[in-house]
mmCIF file with all atom_site columns, C-alpha atoms in Angstrom:
data_model
loop_
_atom_site.group_PDB
_atom_site.id
_atom_site.type_symbol
_atom_site.label_atom_id
_atom_site.label_alt_id
_atom_site.label_comp_id
_atom_site.label_asym_id
_atom_site.label_entity_id
_atom_site.label_seq_id
_atom_site.pdbx_PDB_ins_code
_atom_site.Cartn_x
_atom_site.Cartn_y
_atom_site.Cartn_z
_atom_site.occupancy
_atom_site.B_iso_or_equiv
_atom_site.pdbx_formal_charge
_atom_site.auth_seq_id
_atom_site.auth_comp_id
_atom_site.auth_asym_id
_atom_site.auth_atom_id
_atom_site.pdbx_PDB_model_num
ATOM 1   C CA . LEU A 1 1   ? 119.850 154.801 54.927  1.00 48.00 ? 1438 LEU A CA 1
ATOM 2   C CA . ARG A 1 2   ? 118.210 157.486 56.007  1.00 53.00 ? 1439 ARG A CA 1
ATOM 3   C CA . GLY A 1 3   ? 117.464 158.792 52.977  1.00 56.00 ? 1440 GLY A CA 1
ATOM 4   C CA . SER A 1 4   ? 115.701 156.536 51.627  1.00 61.00 ? 1441 SER A CA 1
ATOM 5   C CA . MET A 1 5   ? 112.467 154.404 52.711  1.00 64.00 ? 1442 MET A CA 1
ATOM 6   C CA . HIS A 1 6   ? 113.080 151.899 55.733  1.00 71.00 ? 1443 HIS A CA 1
ATOM 7   C CA . TRP A 1 7   ? 111.265 150.881 58.676  1.00 71.00 ? 1444 TRP A CA 1
ATOM 8   C CA . GLN A 1 8   ? 113.213 150.909 61.854  1.00 78.00 ? 1445 GLN A CA 1
ATOM 9   C CA . SER A 1 9   ? 111.731 149.280 65.239  1.00 80.00 ? 1446 SER A CA 1
ATOM 10  C CA . THR A 1 10  ? 112.859 147.564 68.646  1.00 81.00 ? 1447 THR A CA 1
ATOM 11  C CA . VAL A 1 11  ? 112.403 143.849 68.762  1.00 71.00 ? 1448 VAL A CA 1
ATOM 12  C CA . THR A 1 12  ? 112.293 142.285 72.431  1.00 74.00 ? 1449 THR A CA 1
ATOM 13  C CA . LEU A 1 13  ? 113.147 138.624 72.264  1.00 63.00 ? 1450 LEU A CA 1
ATOM 14  C CA . ILE A 1 14  ? 112.907 137.103 75.988  1.00 65.00 ? 1451 ILE A CA 1
ATOM 15  C CA . ASP A 1 15  ? 115.169 139.397 77.756  1.00 70.00 ? 1452 ASP A CA 1
ATOM 16  C CA . GLN A 1 16  ? 117.159 141.001 74.906  1.00 73.00 ? 1453 GLN A CA 1
ATOM 17  C CA . HIS A 1 17  ? 115.990 144.348 72.778  1.00 76.00 ? 1454 HIS A CA 1
ATOM 18  C CA . TRP A 1 18  ? 117.498 144.733 69.743  1.00 74.00 ? 1455 TRP A CA 1
ATOM 19  C CA . GLY A 1 19  ? 117.270 147.493 66.862  1.00 81.00 ? 1456 GLY A CA 1
ATOM 20  C CA . ALA A 1 20  ? 115.837 146.846 63.405  1.00 77.00 ? 1457 ALA A CA 1
ATOM 21  C CA . ILE A 1 21  ? 116.011 148.477 60.788  1.00 77.00 ? 1458 ILE A CA 1
ATOM 22  C CA . VAL A 1 22  ? 114.516 147.232 57.795  1.00 74.00 ? 1459 VAL A CA 1
ATOM 23  C CA . THR A 1 23  ? 115.176 149.017 54.084  1.00 73.00 ? 1460 THR A CA 1
ATOM 24  C CA . PRO A 1 24  ? 113.695 147.455 50.235  1.00 68.00 ? 1461 PRO A CA 1
ATOM 25  C CA . THR A 1 25  ? 116.564 145.654 48.526  1.00 64.00 ? 1462 THR A CA 1
ATOM 26  C CA . THR A 1 26  ? 117.777 146.298 45.031  1.00 61.00 ? 1463 THR A CA 1
ATOM 27  C CA . PRO A 1 27  ? 114.734 144.394 42.128  1.00 55.00 ? 1464 PRO A CA 1
ATOM 28  C CA . SER A 1 28  ? 116.445 141.196 41.338  1.00 52.00 ? 1465 SER A CA 1
ATOM 29  C CA . ARG A 1 29  ? 115.043 138.595 38.772  1.00 52.00 ? 1466 ARG A CA 1
ATOM 30  C CA . TRP A 1 30  ? 112.350 137.915 40.528  1.00 49.00 ? 1467 TRP A CA 1
ATOM 31  C CA . ASN A 1 31  ? 110.311 140.547 39.750  1.00 51.00 ? 1468 ASN A CA 1
ATOM 32  C CA . SER A 1 32  ? 107.804 142.170 43.098  1.00 53.00 ? 1469 SER A CA 1
ATOM 33  C CA . GLY A 1 33  ? 109.571 139.617 45.001  1.00 59.00 ? 1470 GLY A CA 1
ATOM 34  C CA . ILE A 1 34  ? 107.780 136.342 43.885  1.00 71.00 ? 1471 ILE A CA 1
ATOM 35  C CA . GLY A 1 35  ? 110.585 134.486 44.518  1.00 67.00 ? 1472 GLY A CA 1
ATOM 36  C CA . TYR A 1 36  ? 110.601 135.285 47.791  1.00 71.00 ? 1473 TYR A CA 1
ATOM 37  C CA . ALA A 1 37  ? 107.418 134.704 48.793  1.00 76.00 ? 1474 ALA A CA 1
ATOM 38  C CA . VAL A 1 38  ? 107.477 131.407 47.234  1.00 79.00 ? 1475 VAL A CA 1
ATOM 39  C CA . VAL A 1 39  ? 110.604 130.728 49.559  1.00 78.00 ? 1476 VAL A CA 1
ATOM 40  C CA . THR A 1 40  ? 108.672 132.053 52.214  1.00 82.00 ? 1477 THR A CA 1
ATOM 41  C CA . LEU A 1 41  ? 105.624 129.644 51.532  1.00 85.00 ? 1478 LEU A CA 1
ATOM 42  C CA . ALA A 1 42  ? 107.255 126.832 50.799  1.00 86.00 ? 1479 ALA A CA 1
ATOM 43  C CA . THR A 1 43  ? 109.709 127.349 53.877  1.00 86.00 ? 1480 THR A CA 1
ATOM 44  C CA . GLY A 1 44  ? 105.903 128.285 56.159  1.00 86.00 ? 1481 GLY A CA 1
ATOM 45  C CA . LEU A 1 45  ? 104.586 125.062 54.248  1.00 88.00 ? 1482 LEU A CA 1
ATOM 46  C CA . ALA A 1 46  ? 107.700 122.969 55.510  1.00 87.00 ? 1483 ALA A CA 1
ATOM 47  C CA . MET A 1 47  ? 107.642 123.836 58.742  1.00 89.00 ? 1484 MET A CA 1
ATOM 48  C CA . THR A 1 48  ? 103.994 123.589 59.037  1.00 90.00 ? 1485 THR A CA 1
ATOM 49  C CA . ALA A 1 49  ? 104.668 120.140 58.350  1.00 88.00 ? 1486 ALA A CA 1
ATOM 50  C CA . MET A 1 50  ? 107.230 119.288 60.464  1.00 89.00 ? 1487 MET A CA 1
ATOM 51  C CA . ILE A 1 51  ? 105.212 120.615 63.495  1.00 90.00 ? 1488 ILE A CA 1
ATOM 52  C CA . VAL A 1 52  ? 102.501 118.573 62.440  1.00 88.00 ? 1489 VAL A CA 1
ATOM 53  C CA . ALA A 1 53  ? 103.879 115.095 61.729  1.00 87.00 ? 1490 ALA A CA 1
ATOM 54  C CA . PHE A 1 54  ? 105.562 115.646 65.499  1.00 87.00 ? 1491 PHE A CA 1
ATOM 55  C CA . LEU A 1 55  ? 102.659 116.728 67.026  1.00 89.00 ? 1492 LEU A CA 1
ATOM 56  C CA . LEU A 1 56  ? 101.289 113.430 65.215  1.00 89.00 ? 1493 LEU A CA 1
ATOM 57  C CA . VAL A 1 57  ? 104.281 111.267 66.810  1.00 87.00 ? 1494 VAL A CA 1
ATOM 58  C CA . SER A 1 58  ? 103.821 112.679 69.859  1.00 87.00 ? 1495 SER A CA 1
ATOM 59  C CA . VAL A 1 59  ? 100.202 111.244 69.795  1.00 88.00 ? 1496 VAL A CA 1
ATOM 60  C CA . ARG A 1 60  ? 100.372 108.415 68.951  1.00 89.00 ? 1497 ARG A CA 1
ATOM 61  C CA . ARG A 1 61  ? 103.415 107.651 71.349  1.00 89.00 ? 1498 ARG A CA 1
ATOM 62  C CA . SER A 1 62  ? 100.763 109.493 73.945  1.00 88.00 ? 1499 SER A CA 1
ATOM 63  C CA . ILE A 1 63  ? 98.113  106.907 73.036  1.00 89.00 ? 1500 ILE A CA 1
ATOM 64  C CA . LYS A 1 64  ? 100.618 103.818 72.756  1.00 89.00 ? 1501 LYS A CA 1
ATOM 65  C CA . LEU A 1 65  ? 101.652 105.229 76.345  1.00 89.00 ? 1502 LEU A CA 1
ATOM 66  C CA . GLU A 1 66  ? 98.092  105.277 77.960  1.00 88.00 ? 1503 GLU A CA 1
ATOM 67  C CA . GLY A 1 67  ? 97.682  101.658 76.324  1.00 88.00 ? 1504 GLY A CA 1
ATOM 68  C CA . LEU A 1 68  ? 100.676 100.388 77.854  1.00 89.00 ? 1505 LEU A CA 1
ATOM 69  C CA . THR A 1 69  ? 99.439  102.068 81.222  1.00 89.00 ? 1506 THR A CA 1
ATOM 70  C CA . ALA A 1 70  ? 95.856  100.791 81.176  1.00 87.00 ? 1507 ALA A CA 1
ATOM 71  C CA . SER A 1 71  ? 97.609  97.429  80.257  1.00 88.00 ? 1508 SER A CA 1
ATOM 72  C CA . LEU A 1 72  ? 99.671  97.339  83.506  1.00 89.00 ? 1509 LEU A CA 1
ATOM 73  C CA . ARG A 1 73  ? 97.118  98.498  85.799  1.00 89.00 ? 1510 ARG A CA 1
ATOM 74  C CA . ALA A 1 74  ? 94.902  95.471  84.814  1.00 88.00 ? 1511 ALA A CA 1
ATOM 75  C CA . THR A 1 75  ? 97.947  93.088  85.291  1.00 88.00 ? 1512 THR A CA 1
ATOM 76  C CA . THR A 1 76  ? 98.248  94.721  88.374  1.00 87.00 ? 1513 THR A CA 1
ATOM 77  C CA . GLU A 1 77  ? 94.605  94.016  89.702  1.00 88.00 ? 1514 GLU A CA 1
ATOM 78  C CA . ASP A 1 78  ? 95.203  90.400  88.570  1.00 87.00 ? 1515 ASP A CA 1
ATOM 79  C CA . LEU A 1 79  ? 97.830  89.709  90.136  1.00 88.00 ? 1516 LEU A CA 1
ATOM 80  C CA . HIS A 1 80  ? 96.357  91.443  93.050  1.00 86.00 ? 1517 HIS A CA 1
ATOM 81  C CA . ARG A 1 81  ? 93.212  89.531  92.798  1.00 87.00 ? 1518 ARG A CA 1
ATOM 82  C CA . ASN A 1 82  ? 95.598  86.198  92.731  1.00 86.00 ? 1519 ASN A CA 1
ATOM 83  C CA . THR A 1 83  ? 97.395  86.936  95.733  1.00 85.00 ? 1520 THR A CA 1
ATOM 84  C CA . GLU A 1 84  ? 94.087  87.490  97.717  1.00 86.00 ? 1521 GLU A CA 1
ATOM 85  C CA . ASP A 1 85  ? 92.780  84.259  96.074  1.00 83.00 ? 1522 ASP A CA 1
ATOM 86  C CA . LEU A 1 86  ? 95.914  82.383  96.803  1.00 83.00 ? 1523 LEU A CA 1
ATOM 87  C CA . ASN A 1 87  ? 96.020  83.958  100.366 1.00 82.00 ? 1524 ASN A CA 1
ATOM 88  C CA . ARG A 1 88  ? 92.258  83.011  101.038 1.00 83.00 ? 1525 ARG A CA 1
ATOM 89  C CA . ASN A 1 89  ? 93.283  79.618  99.529  1.00 82.00 ? 1526 ASN A CA 1
ATOM 90  C CA . SER A 1 90  ? 95.892  79.155  101.622 1.00 82.00 ? 1527 SER A CA 1
ATOM 91  C CA . ARG A 1 91  ? 94.182  79.621  105.018 1.00 80.00 ? 1528 ARG A CA 1
ATOM 92  C CA . GLN A 1 92  ? 90.768  77.709  103.991 1.00 82.00 ? 1529 GLN A CA 1
ATOM 93  C CA . ILE A 1 93  ? 93.474  74.513  103.385 1.00 86.00 ? 1530 ILE A CA 1
ATOM 94  C CA . ALA A 1 94  ? 94.952  75.640  106.369 1.00 83.00 ? 1531 ALA A CA 1
ATOM 95  C CA . HIS A 1 95  ? 91.820  75.332  108.364 1.00 78.00 ? 1532 HIS A CA 1
ATOM 96  C CA . MET A 1 96  ? 90.584  71.980  106.716 1.00 86.00 ? 1533 MET A CA 1
ATOM 97  C CA . ALA A 1 97  ? 93.423  70.487  107.631 1.00 88.00 ? 1534 ALA A CA 1
ATOM 98  C CA . ARG A 1 98  ? 92.851  71.161  111.923 1.00 91.00 ? 1535 ARG A CA 1
ATOM 99  C CA . HIS A 1 99  ? 89.177  70.933  111.420 1.00 92.00 ? 1536 HIS A CA 1
ATOM 100 C CA . ASP A 1 100 ? 86.418  68.475  111.027 1.00 92.00 ? 1537 ASP A CA 1
ATOM 101 C CA . ALA A 1 101 ? 84.840  69.048  107.825 1.00 90.00 ? 1538 ALA A CA 1
ATOM 102 C CA . LEU A 1 102 ? 81.007  69.059  109.403 1.00 93.00 ? 1539 LEU A CA 1
ATOM 103 C CA . THR A 1 103 ? 80.914  70.820  112.193 1.00 93.00 ? 1540 THR A CA 1
ATOM 104 C CA . GLY A 1 104 ? 83.660  72.853  111.845 1.00 92.00 ? 1541 GLY A CA 1
ATOM 105 C CA . LEU A 1 105 ? 85.424  71.896  115.474 1.00 94.00 ? 1542 LEU A CA 1
ATOM 106 C CA . ALA A 1 106 ? 88.706  70.475  116.251 1.00 94.00 ? 1543 ALA A CA 1
ATOM 107 C CA . ASN A 1 107 ? 89.897  67.604  114.971 1.00 94.00 ? 1544 ASN A CA 1
ATOM 108 C CA . ARG A 1 108 ? 92.045  65.064  115.762 1.00 93.00 ? 1545 ARG A CA 1
ATOM 109 C CA . LEU A 1 109 ? 95.436  66.685  115.507 1.00 93.00 ? 1546 LEU A CA 1
ATOM 110 C CA . VAL A 1 110 ? 94.436  69.368  116.753 1.00 94.00 ? 1547 VAL A CA 1
ATOM 111 C CA . PHE A 1 111 ? 92.658  67.567  119.959 1.00 95.00 ? 1548 PHE A CA 1
ATOM 112 C CA . ARG A 1 112 ? 96.609  65.524  120.455 1.00 94.00 ? 1549 ARG A CA 1
ATOM 113 C CA . GLU A 1 113 ? 97.924  68.964  120.730 1.00 94.00 ? 1550 GLU A CA 1
ATOM 114 C CA . ARG A 1 114 ? 95.750  70.312  122.832 1.00 94.00 ? 1551 ARG A CA 1
ATOM 115 C CA . ILE A 1 115 ? 96.430  67.306  125.014 1.00 94.00 ? 1552 ILE A CA 1
ATOM 116 C CA . GLU A 1 116 ? 99.974  67.571  125.048 1.00 94.00 ? 1553 GLU A CA 1
ATOM 117 C CA . GLU A 1 117 ? 99.492  71.582  125.706 1.00 93.00 ? 1554 GLU A CA 1
ATOM 118 C CA . ALA A 1 118 ? 97.346  70.310  129.083 1.00 93.00 ? 1555 ALA A CA 1
ATOM 119 C CA . ILE A 1 119 ? 99.587  67.541  130.000 1.00 93.00 ? 1556 ILE A CA 1
ATOM 120 C CA . THR A 1 120 ? 102.769 70.153  130.043 1.00 92.00 ? 1557 THR A CA 1
ATOM 121 C CA . ARG A 1 121 ? 100.995 72.654  132.071 1.00 90.00 ? 1558 ARG A CA 1
ATOM 122 C CA . ARG A 1 122 ? 99.684  70.965  134.090 1.00 91.00 ? 1559 ARG A CA 1
ATOM 123 C CA . ARG A 1 123 ? 103.577 69.679  135.030 1.00 90.00 ? 1560 ARG A CA 1
ATOM 124 C CA . ARG A 1 124 ? 103.334 73.154  135.789 1.00 90.00 ? 1561 ARG A CA 1
ATOM 125 C CA . GLY A 1 125 ? 100.640 72.626  138.573 1.00 89.00 ? 1562 GLY A CA 1
ATOM 126 C CA . GLU A 1 126 ? 97.645  73.661  136.038 1.00 91.00 ? 1563 GLU A CA 1
ATOM 127 C CA . PRO A 1 127 ? 94.788  70.832  136.072 1.00 93.00 ? 1564 PRO A CA 1
ATOM 128 C CA . PHE A 1 128 ? 92.937  69.686  133.274 1.00 94.00 ? 1565 PHE A CA 1
ATOM 129 C CA . ALA A 1 129 ? 89.875  67.685  132.677 1.00 94.00 ? 1566 ALA A CA 1
ATOM 130 C CA . LEU A 1 130 ? 89.653  65.516  129.660 1.00 94.00 ? 1567 LEU A CA 1
ATOM 131 C CA . PHE A 1 131 ? 85.403  64.498  128.659 1.00 94.00 ? 1568 PHE A CA 1
ATOM 132 C CA . TYR A 1 132 ? 84.664  61.092  125.685 1.00 94.00 ? 1569 TYR A CA 1
ATOM 133 C CA . LEU A 1 133 ? 81.119  61.906  124.799 1.00 91.00 ? 1570 LEU A CA 1
ATOM 134 C CA . ASP A 1 134 ? 79.586  59.574  122.100 1.00 90.00 ? 1571 ASP A CA 1
ATOM 135 C CA . LEU A 1 135 ? 75.493  59.394  120.880 1.00 88.00 ? 1572 LEU A CA 1
ATOM 136 C CA . ASP A 1 136 ? 73.361  56.307  122.219 1.00 86.00 ? 1573 ASP A CA 1
ATOM 137 C CA . HIS A 1 137 ? 71.844  55.243  118.730 1.00 87.00 ? 1574 HIS A CA 1
ATOM 138 C CA . PHE A 1 138 ? 73.425  57.150  116.435 1.00 90.00 ? 1575 PHE A CA 1
ATOM 139 C CA . LYS A 1 139 ? 73.197  54.398  113.233 1.00 90.00 ? 1576 LYS A CA 1
ATOM 140 C CA . ASP A 1 140 ? 69.642  54.355  114.065 1.00 91.00 ? 1577 ASP A CA 1
ATOM 141 C CA . VAL A 1 141 ? 69.026  58.032  113.026 1.00 90.00 ? 1578 VAL A CA 1
ATOM 142 C CA . ASN A 1 142 ? 71.439  57.113  109.995 1.00 89.00 ? 1579 ASN A CA 1
ATOM 143 C CA . ASP A 1 143 ? 69.551  54.560  108.804 1.00 89.00 ? 1580 ASP A CA 1
ATOM 144 C CA . THR A 1 144 ? 65.833  55.538  110.049 1.00 92.00 ? 1581 THR A CA 1
ATOM 145 C CA . LEU A 1 145 ? 66.039  59.276  108.776 1.00 91.00 ? 1582 LEU A CA 1
ATOM 146 C CA . GLY A 1 146 ? 69.073  59.266  106.683 1.00 92.00 ? 1583 GLY A CA 1
ATOM 147 C CA . HIS A 1 147 ? 72.229  60.272  106.736 1.00 90.00 ? 1584 HIS A CA 1
ATOM 148 C CA . SER A 1 148 ? 71.258  63.695  105.639 1.00 93.00 ? 1585 SER A CA 1
ATOM 149 C CA . ALA A 1 149 ? 69.402  63.708  109.337 1.00 93.00 ? 1586 ALA A CA 1
ATOM 150 C CA . GLY A 1 150 ? 72.654  62.288  110.937 1.00 93.00 ? 1587 GLY A CA 1
ATOM 151 C CA . ASP A 1 151 ? 74.668  65.722  109.652 1.00 94.00 ? 1588 ASP A CA 1
ATOM 152 C CA . ARG A 1 152 ? 72.287  68.140  111.171 1.00 94.00 ? 1589 ARG A CA 1
ATOM 153 C CA . LEU A 1 153 ? 71.953  66.133  114.105 1.00 92.00 ? 1590 LEU A CA 1
ATOM 154 C CA . LEU A 1 154 ? 75.770  65.982  115.045 1.00 94.00 ? 1591 LEU A CA 1
ATOM 155 C CA . CYS A 1 155 ? 76.082  69.704  113.786 1.00 94.00 ? 1592 CYS A CA 1
ATOM 156 C CA . VAL A 1 156 ? 73.375  70.722  116.467 1.00 93.00 ? 1593 VAL A CA 1
ATOM 157 C CA . VAL A 1 157 ? 75.016  68.525  118.905 1.00 92.00 ? 1594 VAL A CA 1
ATOM 158 C CA . ALA A 1 158 ? 78.398  70.344  118.239 1.00 93.00 ? 1595 ALA A CA 1
ATOM 159 C CA . GLU A 1 159 ? 77.164  73.460  118.702 1.00 93.00 ? 1596 GLU A CA 1
ATOM 160 C CA . ARG A 1 160 ? 75.369  72.205  122.241 1.00 93.00 ? 1597 ARG A CA 1
ATOM 161 C CA . ILE A 1 161 ? 78.947  71.069  123.394 1.00 93.00 ? 1598 ILE A CA 1
ATOM 162 C CA . SER A 1 162 ? 80.303  74.377  122.310 1.00 93.00 ? 1599 SER A CA 1
ATOM 163 C CA . SER A 1 163 ? 77.991  77.225  124.202 1.00 91.00 ? 1600 SER A CA 1
ATOM 164 C CA . CYS A 1 164 ? 78.182  75.352  127.562 1.00 89.00 ? 1601 CYS A CA 1
ATOM 165 C CA . LEU A 1 165 ? 82.176  75.653  127.044 1.00 91.00 ? 1602 LEU A CA 1
ATOM 166 C CA . ARG A 1 166 ? 84.485  78.749  127.681 1.00 89.00 ? 1603 ARG A CA 1
ATOM 167 C CA . ALA A 1 167 ? 86.950  80.328  125.511 1.00 86.00 ? 1604 ALA A CA 1
ATOM 168 C CA . GLY A 1 168 ? 90.049  78.238  126.424 1.00 87.00 ? 1605 GLY A CA 1
ATOM 169 C CA . ASP A 1 169 ? 88.215  74.975  126.436 1.00 93.00 ? 1606 ASP A CA 1
ATOM 170 C CA . THR A 1 170 ? 88.968  72.829  123.304 1.00 94.00 ? 1607 THR A CA 1
ATOM 171 C CA . VAL A 1 171 ? 86.382  70.545  122.296 1.00 94.00 ? 1608 VAL A CA 1
ATOM 172 C CA . ALA A 1 172 ? 86.961  67.924  118.928 1.00 96.00 ? 1609 ALA A CA 1
ATOM 173 C CA . ARG A 1 173 ? 84.982  65.494  116.670 1.00 95.00 ? 1610 ARG A CA 1
ATOM 174 C CA . LEU A 1 174 ? 86.982  62.486  116.797 1.00 92.00 ? 1611 LEU A CA 1
ATOM 175 C CA . GLY A 1 175 ? 85.128  60.920  114.038 1.00 89.00 ? 1612 GLY A CA 1
ATOM 176 C CA . GLY A 1 176 ? 81.440  59.764  113.763 1.00 90.00 ? 1613 GLY A CA 1
ATOM 177 C CA . ASP A 1 177 ? 79.667  60.866  117.067 1.00 92.00 ? 1614 ASP A CA 1
ATOM 178 C CA . GLU A 1 178 ? 82.547  60.517  119.123 1.00 93.00 ? 1615 GLU A CA 1
ATOM 179 C CA . PHE A 1 179 ? 83.776  63.755  120.228 1.00 95.00 ? 1616 PHE A CA 1
ATOM 180 C CA . ALA A 1 180 ? 86.242  64.566  122.775 1.00 95.00 ? 1617 ALA A CA 1
ATOM 181 C CA . ILE A 1 181 ? 86.495  67.883  125.140 1.00 95.00 ? 1618 ILE A CA 1
ATOM 182 C CA . VAL A 1 182 ? 89.857  69.275  127.102 1.00 95.00 ? 1619 VAL A CA 1
ATOM 183 C CA . LEU A 1 183 ? 88.335  71.044  129.963 1.00 93.00 ? 1620 LEU A CA 1
ATOM 184 C CA . ALA A 1 184 ? 91.942  73.264  130.197 1.00 88.00 ? 1621 ALA A CA 1
ATOM 185 C CA . ASN A 1 185 ? 92.532  74.664  134.201 1.00 85.00 ? 1622 ASN A CA 1
ATOM 186 C CA . ALA A 1 186 ? 89.937  72.701  135.837 1.00 87.00 ? 1623 ALA A CA 1
ATOM 187 C CA . GLU A 1 187 ? 88.769  74.998  139.236 1.00 81.00 ? 1624 GLU A CA 1
ATOM 188 C CA . SER A 1 188 ? 87.902  71.811  141.001 1.00 88.00 ? 1625 SER A CA 1
ATOM 189 C CA . PRO A 1 189 ? 86.170  68.740  140.948 1.00 90.00 ? 1626 PRO A CA 1
ATOM 190 C CA . GLU A 1 190 ? 83.179  70.334  141.604 1.00 92.00 ? 1627 GLU A CA 1
ATOM 191 C CA . PHE A 1 191 ? 83.672  73.143  138.242 1.00 91.00 ? 1628 PHE A CA 1
ATOM 192 C CA . VAL A 1 192 ? 84.191  69.777  136.203 1.00 92.00 ? 1629 VAL A CA 1
ATOM 193 C CA . ALA A 1 193 ? 81.045  67.912  137.609 1.00 93.00 ? 1630 ALA A CA 1
ATOM 194 C CA . GLN A 1 194 ? 78.916  71.154  136.496 1.00 92.00 ? 1631 GLN A CA 1
ATOM 195 C CA . ILE A 1 195 ? 80.204  71.534  132.899 1.00 92.00 ? 1632 ILE A CA 1
ATOM 196 C CA . ALA A 1 196 ? 79.571  67.722  133.152 1.00 92.00 ? 1633 ALA A CA 1
ATOM 197 C CA . GLU A 1 197 ? 75.461  67.750  134.350 1.00 92.00 ? 1634 GLU A CA 1
ATOM 198 C CA . ARG A 1 198 ? 75.002  70.854  131.571 1.00 91.00 ? 1635 ARG A CA 1
ATOM 199 C CA . LEU A 1 199 ? 76.926  68.269  129.056 1.00 90.00 ? 1636 LEU A CA 1
ATOM 200 C CA . ILE A 1 200 ? 74.307  65.687  129.486 1.00 89.00 ? 1637 ILE A CA 1
ATOM 201 C CA . LYS A 1 201 ? 71.619  67.846  130.231 1.00 88.00 ? 1638 LYS A CA 1
ATOM 202 C CA . ILE A 1 202 ? 71.243  69.508  126.601 1.00 85.00 ? 1639 ILE A CA 1
ATOM 203 C CA . GLY A 1 203 ? 71.824  66.149  125.953 1.00 76.00 ? 1640 GLY A CA 1
ATOM 204 C CA . ARG A 1 204 ? 68.749  64.772  126.454 1.00 76.00 ? 1641 ARG A CA 1
ATOM 205 C CA . ALA A 1 205 ? 67.132  67.972  125.131 1.00 71.00 ? 1642 ALA A CA 1
ATOM 206 C CA . ASN A 1 206 ? 65.429  67.760  122.132 1.00 66.00 ? 1643 ASN A CA 1
ATOM 207 C CA . VAL A 1 207 ? 66.318  68.846  118.705 1.00 58.00 ? 1644 VAL A CA 1
#
């Protein structure tokens, strides 16, 4: 080896150091190394093709994975929206079951519950008052001005009655032009009389 043409160097692979000596071989039937060049070229092309195929498969899988991820995200958002709609509809249904559709006041069901609660508290010594109201000549309003005007009048009356009460009191529309009030914790007859006078006053005011 030392007497012929050769190449000597050190090859470092990762953390290993290798001493390499390259010497020319004897000529084969493939003159000038053409055969080795062909083999090397074919091997390189094969390896390149394998790398390209691997990259194509990886890209396709990545695209498919992104599509699945986007589809899953869209499905999750749709499910979230549907859940919100369902909860909102459930709350609306629950509200409609316990409130008057026109005025938004409590209905008969809630009024009955408030009466039972007030009676229970009365047994513990907490007094309450009960009001029953209706509108004089309300039928004439519907007959002369129409039901739409009558509905607007009922809404105005409901707002005025509510403005006279406290947060713990209950006003309910029993039907038509009939309203009822449960005045919780009625402090004294004088206090109940003041509320009654206030209701009468707002009832006489112009709409």
